[in-house]
Amino acid sequence: NAGVTQTPKFRVLKTGQSMTLLCAQDMNHEYMYWYRQDPGMGLRLIHYSVGEGTTAKGEVPDGYNVSRLKKQNFLLGLESAAPSQTSVYFCASSSGLGEQFFGPGTRLTVL
Amino acid sequence: SQQGEEDPQALSIQEGENATMNCSYKTSINNLQWYRQNSGRGLVHLILIRSNEREKHSGRLRVTLDTSKKSSSLLITASRAADTASYFCARPLSGGYNKLIFGAGTRLAVHP
């Protein structure tokens, strides 16, 4: 099992550009999450999904959109990137029983 | 902010010593989790302790939970250089669906 994978691993954008981060899990988990991690801070929840076709806002959703068209995939989109979105993005999945399984992260820089 | 507080922010010890990290929170919880993050990697789940448990062990890890003080501690015994990482506590965010809120973490450095 690959667990949770994320693509790309690194990306540099210019202000105003758009991009999509892909998260995939092979554990048949219903719940998936997107977090961002900034220096000196813990992870903050951006959006989450409790099943295929569902999404909901987390703590810091502004500037991001998500989609869960397939159970195994959870996409995070930035329509118009801003320097404040420079961060490391982590995807996680869970069966709902407590433990979350994390991907390796995507390091995004917005110039 | 709903985030918990962890202390210390950084901890530097020698191999073989014990490392203790603390986590405090403000609202009632039904469980609390601890995660490890190696530099440049994703988080890895270490242990989950439920509100009706006071102590839990996993290998060299011991976690305690005091719901009256709204605090938890993670003890790593006989530390190794490979334990060098950041350690985060996480508790459920309101609204269910296993959403988590993380503390800022403790950076542990274990020197050979």
CSV table of C-alpha atoms in Angstrom, one decimal, chain B residues 8-71:
chain,number,residue,atom,x,y,z
B,8,PRO,CA,8.8,23.5,25.6
B,9,GLN,CA,9.0,24.8,22.1
B,10,ALA,CA,12.4,23.2,21.7
B,11,LEU,CA,14.3,20.5,23.7
B,12,SER,CA,17.9,19.4,23.3
B,13,ILE,CA,19.1,16.3,25.1
B,14,GLN,CA,21.7,13.6,25.0
B,15,GLU,CA,21.1,10.0,23.8
B,16,GLY,CA,19.8,7.8,26.6
B,17,GLU,CA,18.1,10.7,28.5
B,18,ASN,CA,14.3,11.0,28.8
B,19,ALA,CA,12.4,13.7,27.0
B,20,THR,CA,9.1,15.1,28.3
B,21,MET,CA,6.8,17.3,26.2
B,22,ASN,CA,3.6,18.9,27.5
B,23,CYS,CA,0.4,19.9,25.9
B,24,SER,CA,-2.4,22.0,27.3
B,25,TYR,CA,-5.8,22.8,25.9
B,26,LYS,CA,-8.9,24.8,26.7
B,27,THR,CA,-12.0,22.9,25.9
B,28,SER,CA,-13.3,19.5,26.8
B,29,ILE,CA,-12.1,16.6,24.7
B,30,ASN,CA,-12.9,12.9,24.1
B,31,ASN,CA,-9.4,12.0,23.0
B,32,LEU,CA,-6.0,13.5,22.4
B,33,GLN,CA,-3.4,12.3,19.9
B,34,TRP,CA,0.3,12.7,19.5
B,35,TYR,CA,2.1,12.8,16.2
B,36,ARG,CA,5.8,12.9,15.1
B,37,GLN,CA,7.2,14.8,12.2
B,38,ASN,CA,10.6,14.2,10.9
B,39,SER,CA,12.2,17.1,9.0
B,40,GLY,CA,10.7,17.6,5.6
B,41,ARG,CA,8.2,14.7,6.0
B,42,GLY,CA,4.6,14.2,6.8
B,43,LEU,CA,3.2,13.6,10.3
B,44,VAL,CA,3.1,10.1,11.7
B,45,HIS,CA,0.6,9.0,14.4
B,46,LEU,CA,2.1,7.9,17.6
B,47,ILE,CA,-0.6,7.3,20.1
B,48,LEU,CA,-4.2,8.2,20.9
B,49,ILE,CA,-5.4,8.5,24.5
B,50,ARG,CA,-9.1,8.7,25.3
B,51,SER,CA,-10.6,11.0,28.0
B,52,ASN,CA,-11.4,8.0,30.3
B,53,GLU,CA,-7.7,6.9,30.2
B,54,ARG,CA,-5.1,8.5,32.4
B,55,GLU,CA,-2.0,6.8,30.9
B,56,LYS,CA,-1.1,4.9,27.8
B,57,HIS,CA,2.2,3.2,26.7
B,58,SER,CA,3.6,2.3,23.4
B,59,GLY,CA,7.1,1.0,23.4
B,60,ARG,CA,9.4,3.8,24.8
B,61,LEU,CA,6.5,6.2,24.7
B,62,ARG,CA,4.3,7.1,27.7
B,63,VAL,CA,1.4,9.5,27.4
B,64,THR,CA,-0.6,10.8,30.3
B,65,LEU,CA,-3.8,12.8,30.2
B,66,ASP,CA,-5.2,14.9,33.0
B,67,THR,CA,-8.7,16.1,32.0
B,68,SER,CA,-9.1,18.1,35.2
B,69,LYS,CA,-6.0,20.2,34.3
B,70,LYS,CA,-6.7,20.0,30.6
B,71,SER,CA,-3.2,18.8,29.9
